[in-house]
Coordinates of N, CA and C and ligand atoms in Angstrom, one line a residue:
X1 N 31.2 -44.2 -80.2 CA 29.9 -43.7 -80.2 C 29.6 -43.1 -78.8
X2 N 29.0 -42.0 -78.6 CA 28.7 -41.4 -77.3 C 27.5 -42.2 -76.7
X3 N 27.4 -42.2 -75.5 CA 26.2 -43.0 -74.7 C 25.0 -42.3 -75.2
X4 N 24.9 -41.0 -75.5 CA 23.6 -40.3 -75.9 C 23.2 -40.9 -77.3
X5 N 24.2 -41.1 -78.2 CA 23.8 -41.6 -79.5 C 23.3 -43.1 -79.4
X6 N 24.0 -43.9 -78.5 CA 23.6 -45.2 -78.3 C 22.2 -45.3 -77.8
X7 N 21.9 -44.3 -76.9 CA 20.6 -44.4 -76.3 C 19.5 -44.0 -77.3
X8 N 19.8 -43.0 -78.2 CA 18.9 -42.7 -79.3 C 18.6 -43.8 -80.2
X9 N 19.6 -44.5 -80.5 CA 19.4 -45.7 -81.4 C 18.6 -46.8 -80.7
X10 N 18.9 -47.0 -79.5 CA 18.1 -48.0 -78.7 C 16.6 -47.7 -78.6
X11 N 16.4 -46.3 -78.4 CA 15.0 -45.8 -78.4 C 14.3 -45.9 -79.7
X12 N 15.1 -45.7 -80.8 CA 14.5 -45.7 -82.2 C 14.1 -47.1 -82.4
X13 N 15.0 -48.1 -82.0 CA 14.8 -49.6 -82.3 C 13.5 -50.0 -81.5
X14 N 13.3 -49.5 -80.1 CA 12.2 -49.9 -79.5 C 10.9 -49.4 -80.1
X15 N 11.0 -48.2 -80.5 CA 9.8 -47.6 -81.3 C 9.6 -48.4 -82.5
X16 N 10.5 -48.8 -83.2 CA 10.4 -49.7 -84.4 C 9.7 -51.0 -84.1
X17 N 10.0 -51.6 -83.1 CA 9.3 -52.9 -82.7 C 7.8 -52.6 -82.4
X18 N 7.7 -51.5 -81.7 CA 6.3 -51.2 -81.2 C 5.4 -51.0 -82.4
X19 N 6.0 -50.2 -83.4 CA 5.2 -50.0 -84.6 C 4.9 -51.3 -85.4
X20 N 5.7 -52.2 -85.4 CA 5.5 -53.5 -86.0 C 4.2 -54.2 -85.3
X21 N 4.3 -54.2 -83.9 CA 3.2 -54.8 -83.1 C 2.0 -54.1 -83.5
X22 N 1.9 -52.8 -83.6 CA 0.8 -52.0 -83.7 C 0.1 -52.2 -85.1
X23 N 0.9 -52.7 -86.1 CA 0.5 -53.0 -87.5 C 0.1 -54.4 -87.6
X24 N 0.1 -55.2 -86.6 CA -0.5 -56.6 -86.6 C 0.5 -57.7 -86.7
X25 N 1.8 -57.3 -86.4 CA 2.8 -58.3 -86.3 C 2.8 -59.0 -85.1
X26 N 2.3 -60.2 -85.0 CA 2.0 -60.9 -83.7 C 3.0 -62.1 -83.4
X27 N 3.6 -62.5 -84.5 CA 4.4 -63.8 -84.4 C 5.7 -63.5 -83.7
X28 N 5.9 -64.1 -82.6 CA 7.1 -63.7 -81.9 C 8.4 -64.1 -82.5
X29 N 8.4 -65.1 -83.4 CA 9.6 -65.6 -84.1 C 10.0 -64.5 -85.1
X30 N 8.9 -63.9 -85.8 CA 9.2 -62.8 -86.7 C 9.7 -61.6 -86.0
X31 N 9.1 -61.2 -84.8 CA 9.5 -60.0 -84.1 C 11.0 -60.2 -83.6
X32 N 11.2 -61.4 -83.2 CA 12.7 -61.6 -82.7 C 13.6 -61.5 -83.9
X33 N 13.3 -62.0 -85.1 CA 14.2 -61.9 -86.2 C 14.2 -60.4 -86.6
X34 N 13.1 -59.6 -86.5 CA 13.1 -58.2 -86.9 C 14.1 -57.4 -85.8
X35 N 14.0 -57.8 -84.6 CA 14.8 -57.3 -83.5 C 16.4 -57.5 -83.7
X36 N 16.6 -58.8 -84.1 CA 18.0 -59.1 -84.2 C 18.7 -58.6 -85.5
X37 N 17.9 -58.5 -86.6 CA 18.6 -58.0 -87.8 C 18.3 -56.4 -88.0
X38 N 19.4 -55.7 -87.7 CA 19.4 -54.3 -87.8 C 19.1 -53.8 -89.2
X39 N 18.2 -53.0 -89.5 CA 17.9 -52.5 -90.9 C 19.1 -51.5 -91.3
X40 N 19.7 -50.9 -90.4 CA 20.7 -49.9 -90.7 C 21.7 -50.3 -91.8
X41 N 22.3 -51.5 -91.6 CA 23.4 -51.9 -92.6 C 22.9 -52.1 -94.1
X42 N 21.6 -52.1 -94.3 CA 21.0 -52.4 -95.6 C 20.6 -51.1 -96.2
X43 N 20.9 -50.0 -95.6 CA 20.6 -48.6 -96.3 C 21.9 -47.7 -96.2
X44 N 22.3 -47.3 -97.5 CA 23.5 -46.5 -97.5 C 23.2 -45.0 -97.8
X45 N 24.1 -44.3 -97.3 CA 24.1 -42.8 -97.7 C 23.1 -42.1 -96.9
X46 N 22.5 -41.1 -97.7 CA 21.6 -40.1 -97.3 C 20.5 -40.6 -96.3
X47 N 19.9 -41.8 -96.7 CA 18.8 -42.2 -96.0 C 19.1 -43.1 -94.8
X48 N 20.4 -43.4 -94.5 CA 20.7 -44.3 -93.5 C 20.1 -43.9 -92.2
X49 N 19.9 -42.6 -92.0 CA 19.5 -42.1 -90.7 C 18.0 -42.4 -90.5
X50 N 17.4 -42.8 -91.4 CA 15.9 -43.1 -91.4 C 15.6 -44.6 -91.4
X51 N 16.6 -45.4 -91.0 CA 16.5 -46.9 -91.1 C 15.5 -47.4 -90.2
X52 N 15.2 -46.7 -89.0 CA 14.2 -47.3 -88.1 C 12.8 -46.7 -88.3
X53 N 12.6 -45.9 -89.4 CA 11.2 -45.5 -89.7 C 10.4 -46.6 -90.4
X54 N 9.2 -46.6 -90.2 CA 8.3 -47.8 -90.9 C 7.9 -47.1 -92.2
X55 N 9.0 -47.0 -93.1 CA 8.6 -46.4 -94.5 C 9.6 -47.1 -95.5
X56 N 9.2 -47.3 -96.7 CA 10.2 -47.7 -97.8 C 11.1 -46.7 -97.9
X57 N 12.4 -47.0 -98.3 CA 13.4 -46.0 -98.7 C 14.1 -46.4 -100.0
X58 N 14.6 -45.3 -100.7 CA 15.4 -45.5 -101.9 C 16.6 -46.3 -101.7
X59 N 17.0 -47.2 -102.5 CA 18.3 -47.9 -102.5 C 18.9 -47.5 -104.0
X60 N 20.0 -48.2 -104.3 CA 20.7 -48.1 -105.6 C 19.7 -48.7 -106.7
X61 N 20.1 -48.2 -107.9 CA 19.4 -48.9 -109.2 C 18.0 -48.4 -109.2
X62 N 17.6 -47.3 -108.6 CA 16.2 -46.8 -108.7 C 15.2 -47.7 -107.9
X63 N 15.8 -48.6 -106.9 CA 14.8 -49.5 -106.4 C 14.5 -49.1 -104.9
X64 N 13.9 -49.9 -104.1 CA 13.5 -49.5 -102.7 C 13.7 -50.7 -101.8
X65 N 14.0 -50.3 -100.6 CA 14.0 -51.3 -99.5 C 12.5 -51.1 -99.0
X66 N 11.9 -52.3 -98.8 CA 10.4 -52.3 -98.4 C 10.2 -51.7 -97.0
X67 N 9.0 -51.3 -96.8 CA 8.6 -50.9 -95.4 C 8.7 -52.0 -94.5
X68 N 9.3 -51.8 -93.3 CA 9.5 -52.9 -92.4 C 8.2 -53.6 -91.9
X69 N 7.2 -52.9 -91.8 CA 5.9 -53.6 -91.3 C 5.5 -54.6 -92.4
X70 N 5.6 -54.1 -93.8 CA 5.3 -55.0 -94.8 C 6.2 -56.3 -94.9
X71 N 7.5 -56.0 -94.8 CA 8.4 -57.1 -94.6 C 7.9 -58.1 -93.6
X72 N 7.7 -57.6 -92.4 CA 7.2 -58.5 -91.2 C 6.0 -59.2 -91.5
X73 N 5.0 -58.5 -92.2 CA 3.7 -59.1 -92.4 C 3.7 -60.2 -93.5
X74 N 4.6 -59.9 -94.5 CA 4.9 -60.9 -95.5 C 5.5 -62.2 -94.9
X75 N 6.5 -61.9 -94.0 CA 7.2 -63.0 -93.3 C 6.2 -63.8 -92.4
X76 N 5.5 -63.1 -91.8 CA 4.5 -63.7 -90.9 C 3.5 -64.6 -91.8
X77 N 3.1 -64.2 -92.8 CA 2.2 -64.9 -93.7 C 2.8 -66.1 -94.3
X78 N 4.1 -66.0 -94.4 CA 4.8 -67.2 -95.1 C 4.8 -68.4 -93.9
X79 N 4.9 -68.0 -92.7 CA 4.9 -69.1 -91.7 C 6.0 -70.0 -91.9
X80 N 7.3 -69.5 -92.0 CA 8.5 -70.1 -92.3 C 8.8 -71.1 -91.1
X81 N 9.3 -72.4 -91.5 CA 9.6 -73.4 -90.5 C 11.0 -73.6 -90.5
X82 N 11.7 -74.0 -89.4 CA 13.2 -74.1 -89.3 C 13.9 -75.0 -90.4
X83 N 13.1 -75.9 -91.0 CA 13.8 -76.8 -91.9 C 13.5 -76.3 -93.4
X84 N 12.9 -75.2 -93.6 CA 12.4 -74.8 -94.8 C 13.6 -74.2 -95.8
X85 N 13.4 -74.5 -97.0 CA 14.2 -74.0 -98.1 C 13.3 -72.8 -98.7
X86 N 13.8 -71.6 -98.8 CA 13.0 -70.5 -99.1 C 13.5 -69.8 -100.4
X87 N 12.7 -69.4 -101.4 CA 13.1 -68.6 -102.4 C 12.6 -67.2 -102.2
X88 N 13.4 -66.2 -102.4 CA 13.0 -64.7 -102.4 C 13.3 -64.2 -103.9
X89 N 12.2 -63.7 -104.5 CA 12.6 -63.0 -105.8 C 12.6 -61.5 -105.6
X90 N 13.7 -60.8 -105.8 CA 13.9 -59.5 -105.6 C 14.6 -59.1 -104.3
X91 N 15.9 -59.4 -104.4 CA 16.8 -59.2 -103.2 C 16.8 -57.8 -102.8
X92 N 16.8 -56.9 -103.8 CA 16.9 -55.5 -103.4 C 18.1 -55.1 -102.3
X93 N 17.8 -54.6 -101.3 CA 18.9 -54.3 -100.3 C 19.5 -55.6 -99.6
X94 N 18.6 -56.7 -99.6 CA 18.9 -57.9 -98.8 C 18.3 -58.0 -97.6
X95 N 17.5 -57.0 -97.0 CA 17.0 -57.0 -95.7 C 16.0 -58.1 -95.5
X96 N 15.0 -58.3 -96.5 CA 14.1 -59.4 -96.3 C 14.7 -60.7 -96.2
X97 N 15.7 -60.9 -97.2 CA 16.4 -62.3 -97.1 C 17.0 -62.5 -95.7
X98 N 17.6 -61.4 -95.2 CA 18.4 -61.5 -93.9 C 17.3 -61.9 -92.8
X99 N 16.1 -61.3 -92.8 CA 15.1 -61.7 -91.9 C 14.7 -63.1 -92.1
X100 N 14.4 -63.5 -93.3 CA 14.1 -65.0 -93.5 C 15.2 -65.9 -93.1
X101 N 16.4 -65.5 -93.2 CA 17.6 -66.3 -92.8 C 17.6 -66.7 -91.3
X102 N 16.9 -66.0 -90.6 CA 16.8 -66.3 -89.1 C 15.8 -67.3 -88.8
X103 N 14.9 -67.6 -89.8 CA 13.7 -68.5 -89.6 C 13.8 -69.8 -90.3
X104 N 14.6 -69.8 -91.5 CA 14.6 -71.0 -92.4 C 16.0 -71.6 -92.3
X105 N 16.0 -72.8 -93.0 CA 17.3 -73.5 -93.1 C 18.2 -72.9 -94.1
X106 N 17.6 -72.6 -95.2 CA 18.4 -71.9 -96.3 C 17.6 -71.0 -97.1
X107 N 18.1 -69.8 -97.6 CA 17.4 -68.9 -98.4 C 18.2 -68.7 -99.6
X108 N 17.4 -68.7 -100.8 CA 17.9 -68.4 -102.0 C 17.3 -67.1 -102.5
X109 N 18.1 -66.1 -102.9 CA 17.4 -64.9 -103.2 C 18.0 -64.4 -104.5
X110 N 17.1 -64.0 -105.4 CA 17.4 -63.7 -107.0 C 17.1 -62.1 -107.2
X111 N 18.1 -61.5 -107.9 CA 17.9 -60.1 -108.1 C 18.4 -59.8 -109.6
X112 N 17.7 -58.9 -110.3 CA 18.1 -58.7 -111.7 C 19.1 -57.6 -111.8
X113 N 19.5 -56.8 -110.6 CA 20.6 -55.8 -110.7 C 21.8 -56.4 -110.0
X114 N 22.9 -56.4 -110.8 CA 24.2 -57.1 -110.2 C 24.7 -56.2 -109.0
X115 N 24.6 -54.9 -109.2 CA 25.1 -53.8 -108.2 C 24.3 -54.2 -106.8
X116 N 23.0 -54.5 -106.8 CA 22.3 -54.7 -105.7 C 22.7 -56.2 -105.0
X117 N 23.0 -57.1 -106.0 CA 23.4 -58.5 -105.5 C 24.8 -58.3 -104.8
X118 N 25.7 -57.5 -105.3 CA 27.1 -57.2 -104.7 C 26.9 -56.7 -103.3
X119 N 26.1 -55.6 -103.3 CA 26.0 -55.0 -102.0 C 25.3 -55.9 -100.9
X120 N 24.3 -56.5 -101.3 CA 23.6 -57.5 -100.4 C 24.5 -58.6 -99.9
X121 N 25.3 -59.2 -100.9 CA 26.3 -60.2 -100.5 C 27.2 -59.7 -99.4
X122 N 27.7 -58.4 -99.6 CA 28.6 -57.9 -98.6 C 28.0 -57.8 -97.3
X123 N 26.7 -57.3 -97.1 CA 26.0 -57.2 -96.0 C 25.8 -58.5 -95.3
X124 N 25.5 -59.6 -96.1 CA 25.3 -60.9 -95.6 C 26.6 -61.5 -94.9
X125 N 27.7 -61.1 -95.7 CA 29.0 -61.6 -95.1 C 29.4 -60.9 -93.8
X126 N 29.2 -59.5 -93.8 CA 29.5 -58.8 -92.6 C 28.6 -59.3 -91.5
X127 N 27.4 -59.6 -91.7 CA 26.4 -60.0 -90.6 C 26.7 -61.6 -90.4
X128 N 27.5 -62.2 -91.1 CA 27.7 -63.7 -90.9 C 26.4 -64.5 -91.1
X129 N 25.7 -64.2 -92.2 CA 24.5 -64.9 -92.5 C 24.8 -65.8 -93.5
X130 N 25.4 -67.1 -93.1 CA 25.9 -68.0 -94.0 C 24.9 -68.9 -94.7
X131 N 23.7 -68.8 -94.4 CA 22.6 -69.7 -95.1 C 21.9 -69.0 -96.2
X132 N 22.4 -67.8 -96.7 CA 21.8 -67.0 -97.8 C 22.6 -67.3 -99.0
X133 N 22.0 -67.6 -100.1 CA 22.8 -67.5 -101.5 C 22.0 -66.5 -102.3
X134 N 22.8 -65.5 -102.7 CA 22.3 -64.4 -103.6 C 22.7 -64.6 -105.1
X135 N 21.7 -64.6 -105.8 CA 22.0 -64.9 -107.3 C 21.5 -63.8 -108.3
X136 N 22.3 -63.6 -109.2 CA 21.8 -62.6 -110.3 C 21.0 -63.3 -111.4
X137 N 19.9 -62.8 -111.7 CA 19.0 -63.4 -112.6 C 17.6 -62.8 -112.7
X138 N 16.9 -63.4 -113.6 CA 15.5 -63.0 -113.6 C 14.6 -64.0 -112.8
X139 N 14.3 -63.5 -111.6 CA 13.7 -64.4 -110.8 C 12.2 -64.8 -111.0
X140 N 11.6 -64.3 -112.0 CA 10.3 -64.7 -112.4 C 10.3 -66.1 -112.9
X141 N 11.5 -66.6 -113.3 CA 11.6 -68.0 -113.7 C 12.1 -69.0 -112.5
X142 N 12.2 -68.4 -111.4 CA 12.6 -69.2 -110.1 C 14.0 -69.7 -110.3
X143 N 14.3 -70.8 -109.6 CA 15.5 -71.5 -109.6 C 15.3 -73.0 -109.7
X144 N 15.0 -73.4 -111.0 CA 14.6 -74.8 -111.2 C 15.5 -75.8 -110.6
X145 N 16.8 -75.4 -110.6 CA 17.9 -76.4 -110.1 C 17.8 -76.5 -108.5
X146 N 17.2 -75.6 -107.9 CA 17.0 -75.8 -106.4 C 15.7 -76.1 -106.0
X147 N 14.7 -76.2 -106.9 CA 13.3 -76.5 -106.6 C 13.2 -78.0 -106.2
X148 N 12.1 -78.3 -105.4 CA 11.0 -77.4 -105.0 C 11.2 -76.6 -103.7
X149 N 10.6 -75.6 -103.5 CA 10.8 -74.6 -102.3 C 9.5 -74.8 -101.4
X150 N 9.8 -74.8 -100.0 CA 8.8 -74.8 -99.1 C 8.0 -73.4 -98.9
X151 N 8.8 -72.4 -99.3 CA 8.2 -71.0 -99.3 C 8.8 -70.3 -100.3
X152 N 8.0 -69.4 -101.0 CA 8.5 -68.4 -101.9 C 7.9 -67.0 -101.6
X153 N 8.7 -66.0 -101.7 CA 8.2 -64.7 -101.5 C 8.7 -63.9 -102.6
X154 N 7.9 -63.1 -103.2 CA 8.1 -62.2 -104.4 C 7.9 -60.8 -103.9
X155 N 9.0 -59.9 -104.0 CA 8.9 -58.6 -103.5 C 8.9 -57.6 -104.4
X156 N 8.3 -57.9 -105.7 CA 8.0 -57.0 -106.7 C 6.6 -57.4 -107.3
X157 N 5.9 -56.4 -107.8 CA 4.5 -56.8 -108.1 C 4.4 -57.5 -109.6
X158 N 3.7 -58.6 -109.6 CA 3.5 -59.3 -110.9 C 2.0 -59.1 -111.2
X159 N 1.7 -59.3 -112.5 CA 0.2 -59.1 -113.0 C -0.5 -60.3 -112.5
X160 N 0.1 -61.5 -112.4 CA -0.4 -62.7 -111.9 C 0.8 -63.5 -111.1
X161 N 0.4 -64.4 -110.3 CA 1.6 -65.1 -109.7 C 2.3 -65.9 -110.8
X162 N 3.6 -65.7 -111.0 CA 4.3 -66.3 -112.1 C 4.2 -67.9 -112.2
X163 N 3.8 -68.4 -113.3 CA 3.6 -69.9 -113.5 C 5.0 -70.7 -113.1
X164 N 6.2 -70.3 -113.5 CA 7.4 -71.1 -113.0 C 7.5 -71.1 -111.5
X165 N 7.0 -70.0 -110.9 CA 7.2 -70.0 -109.4 C 6.1 -71.0 -108.7
X166 N 4.9 -70.9 -109.3 CA 3.9 -71.9 -108.7 C 4.3 -73.4 -109.0
X167 N 4.9 -73.6 -110.1 CA 5.4 -74.9 -110.4 C 6.5 -75.4 -109.4
X168 N 7.3 -74.4 -108.9 CA 8.5 -74.7 -108.1 C 8.1 -74.7 -106.6
X169 N 6.8 -74.6 -106.3 CA 6.4 -74.6 -104.9 C 6.0 -76.0 -104.5
X170 N 6.6 -76.5 -103.4 CA 6.3 -77.8 -102.9 C 4.8 -77.9 -102.5
X171 N 4.2 -79.2 -102.6 CA 2.8 -79.4 -102.2 C 2.9 -79.1 -100.6
X172 N 1.9 -78.3 -100.1 CA 1.9 -77.8 -98.8 C 2.7 -76.6 -98.6
X173 N 3.4 -76.1 -99.6 CA 4.1 -74.9 -99.5 C 3.3 -73.6 -99.6
X174 N 3.9 -72.4 -99.3 CA 3.3 -71.2 -99.3 C 4.0 -70.2 -100.1
X175 N 3.4 -69.4 -101.0 CA 4.0 -68.3 -101.7 C 3.2 -67.0 -101.5
X176 N 4.0 -66.0 -101.2 CA 3.4 -64.6 -100.9 C 3.8 -63.7 -102.1
X177 N 2.9 -63.1 -102.7 CA 3.2 -62.3 -103.9 C 2.4 -61.1 -104.0
X178 N 2.8 -59.9 -104.2 CA 1.9 -58.7 -104.6 C 1.5 -58.9 -106.1
X179 N 0.3 -58.7 -106.2 CA -0.3 -59.0 -107.7 C -1.0 -57.8 -108.0
X180 N -0.9 -57.2 -109.3 CA -1.6 -56.1 -109.8 C -0.7 -55.3 -110.6
X181 N -1.3 -54.2 -111.2 CA -0.5 -53.3 -112.1 C 0.4 -52.5 -111.2
X182 N 1.6 -52.2 -111.8 CA 2.6 -51.5 -111.1 C 2.3 -50.0 -110.6
X183 N 1.5 -49.5 -111.4 CA 1.2 -48.1 -111.1 C -0.1 -47.9 -110.2
X184 N -0.5 -49.0 -109.8 CA -1.8 -49.0 -109.0 C -1.6 -49.7 -107.7
X185 N -2.5 -49.6 -106.7 CA -2.4 -50.3 -105.4 C -2.7 -51.8 -105.8
X186 N -1.7 -52.6 -105.3 CA -1.7 -54.1 -105.6 C -2.4 -54.9 -104.4
X187 N -2.6 -56.1 -104.6 CA -3.1 -56.9 -103.5 C -2.0 -57.9 -103.0
X188 N -1.8 -58.1 -101.9 CA -0.8 -59.1 -101.5 C -1.6 -60.5 -101.4
X189 N -1.0 -61.5 -102.0 CA -1.7 -62.7 -102.2 C -0.8 -63.8 -101.5
X190 N -1.7 -64.7 -100.8 CA -1.0 -65.9 -100.2 C -1.5 -67.0 -101.0
X191 N -0.6 -67.9 -101.7 CA -0.9 -69.0 -102.4 C -0.5 -70.2 -101.6
X192 N -1.4 -71.1 -101.3 CA -1.0 -72.4 -100.7 C -1.1 -73.5 -101.8
X193 N -0.2 -74.3 -101.9 CA -0.2 -75.5 -102.9 C -0.8 -76.7 -102.1
X194 N -1.9 -77.1 -102.7 CA -2.5 -78.4 -102.2 C -2.2 -79.7 -103.0
X195 N -2.6 -80.8 -102.6 CA -2.5 -81.9 -103.4 C -3.1 -81.8 -104.9
X196 N -4.1 -81.1 -105.0 CA -4.9 -81.0 -106.1 C -4.8 -79.5 -106.9
X197 N -4.2 -78.6 -106.3 CA -4.2 -77.4 -106.9 C -3.6 -76.3 -106.0
X198 N -4.2 -75.1 -106.2 CA -3.7 -73.9 -105.3 C -4.8 -73.2 -104.6
X199 N -4.7 -72.9 -103.4 CA -5.7 -71.9 -102.7 C -5.2 -70.5 -102.7
X200 N -5.9 -69.5 -103.0 CA -5.6 -68.1 -103.0 C -6.3 -67.4 -101.8
X201 N -5.5 -66.6 -101.0 CA -6.2 -65.7 -100.1 C -5.6 -64.3 -100.3
X202 N -6.5 -63.3 -100.4 CA -6.0 -61.9 -100.5 C -5.7 -61.4 -99.0
X203 N -4.5 -60.8 -98.7 CA -4.3 -60.5 -97.5 C -4.4 -59.0 -97.2
X204 N -3.9 -58.1 -98.1 CA -4.0 -56.7 -97.8 C -3.6 -55.9 -99.1
X205 N -3.9 -54.7 -99.1 CA -3.4 -53.8 -100.2 C -2.0 -53.4 -100.0
X206 N -1.2 -53.4 -101.0 CA 0.3 -53.0 -101.0 C 0.7 -52.3 -102.2
X207 N 1.9 -51.7 -102.1 CA 2.4 -51.0 -103.3 C 3.9 -51.3 -103.6
X208 N 4.2 -52.1 -104.6 CA 5.5 -52.5 -104.9 C 6.0 -52.0 -106.1
X209 N 7.3 -52.0 -106.4 CA 7.8 -51.8 -107.8 C 7.5 -53.1 -108.6
X210 N 7.4 -52.9 -110.0 CA 7.1 -54.1 -110.8 C 8.1 -55.1 -110.9
X211 N 7.6 -56.3 -111.1 CA 8.5 -57.5 -111.4 C 8.8 -57.3 -112.9
X212 N 10.0 -57.1 -113.3 CA 10.5 -56.8 -114.6 C 11.1 -58.0 -115.2
X213 N 11.1 -58.1 -116.6 CA 11.6 -59.2 -117.4 C 13.3 -58.9 -117.5
X214 N 14.0 -60.0 -117.6 CA 15.4 -59.9 -117.9 C 16.2 -59.3 -116.8
X215 N 17.5 -59.0 -117.1 CA 18.4 -58.4 -116.2 C 18.3 -56.8 -116.2
X216 N 18.9 -56.2 -115.2 CA 18.9 -54.7 -115.2 C 19.7 -54.3 -116.4
X217 N 19.4 -53.0 -116.9 CA 20.0 -52.4 -118.1 C 21.6 -52.5 -118.1
X218 N 22.1 -52.2 -116.9 CA 23.6 -52.0 -116.9 C 24.3 -53.5 -117.2
X219 N 23.6 -54.5 -117.1 CA 24.1 -55.8 -117.4 C 24.5 -56.0 -118.9
X220 N 23.8 -55.2 -119.8 CA 24.0 -55.3 -121.2 C 25.0 -54.3 -121.9
X221 N 25.5 -53.4 -121.0 CA 26.5 -52.3 -121.4 C 27.8 -52.9 -121.6
Ligands
LIG301 N1 13.3 -57.5 -100.8 C1 13.9 -56.2 -100.9 C2 14.6 -55.7 -99.7 O1 14.4 -56.3 -98.7 O2 15.2 -54.6 -99.8 C3 13.0 -55.2 -101.5 C4 12.9 -55.5 -103.0 S1 12.4 -54.1 -104.0 C5 10.9 -53.6 -103.4 C6 12.1 -55.1 -105.4 C7 13.3 -55.7 -106.2 O3 12.9 -56.6 -107.0 C8 14.1 -54.7 -106.8 O4 15.5 -54.7 -106.4 C9 14.0 -55.1 -108.2 O5 15.3 -54.9 -109.0 C10 13.8 -56.6 -108.1 N2 13.2 -57.3 -109.3 C11 12.2 -56.8 -110.2 N3 11.9 -57.7 -111.0 C12 12.7 -58.8 -110.9 C13 12.9 -60.0 -111.5 N4 12.3 -60.4 -112.5 N5 13.9 -60.9 -111.0 C14 14.6 -60.5 -109.9 N6 14.5 -59.3 -109.2 C15 13.6 -58.6 -109.7

């Protein structure tokens, strides 16, 4: 790669971090993770050139890689601690899981499209992210065999926080989930499990693809 190309990439990355700060990402651990994990390897083909823009982009199976500032703000809201076991529902490209892997002890990520799981696993392997387990399945049921989780993040919009996920959250644990109709602006909700129930905080408006039932269509062919 020529030094001009390297310089361009370095500048785009600097701009990328600047944009995150300007959108309210203040947690240095999150900013360091976002700096370390390059978004480029999680986007293939035509859109790869736009990896450092603060915008969602199309990936395979008609899905999207989320907007980086939203990934960062969701991660910040989770307040992940080094010994945490984290569940992500909606692996997509694998980018959010890779960010979480920098902050947590272990990350489980569940996706309903096998093709996306395959591509994400490859990226995790290439980046040597050994503390992520990527699983094909309907993540709205969580992963009972690995529960309870210290943190849960859902990266697709549910009409309500799914009951099985609430049940798999440890007392003191935090879940971040977009809630609302898929064709409307949704609310990003932070749920904290207490000794006696759940506290709900509304964080900001967001727009996510819907949390769907079952596996992707191609799994049944
Ligand atoms: N976190 C992703 C990333 O970093 O690229 C972005 C995820 S994308 C916005 C939402 C993903 O959730 C899609 O890949 C979609 O297939 C997946 N999804 C939707 N419903 C699901 C379900 N019930 N279980 C697992 N994954 C689901």
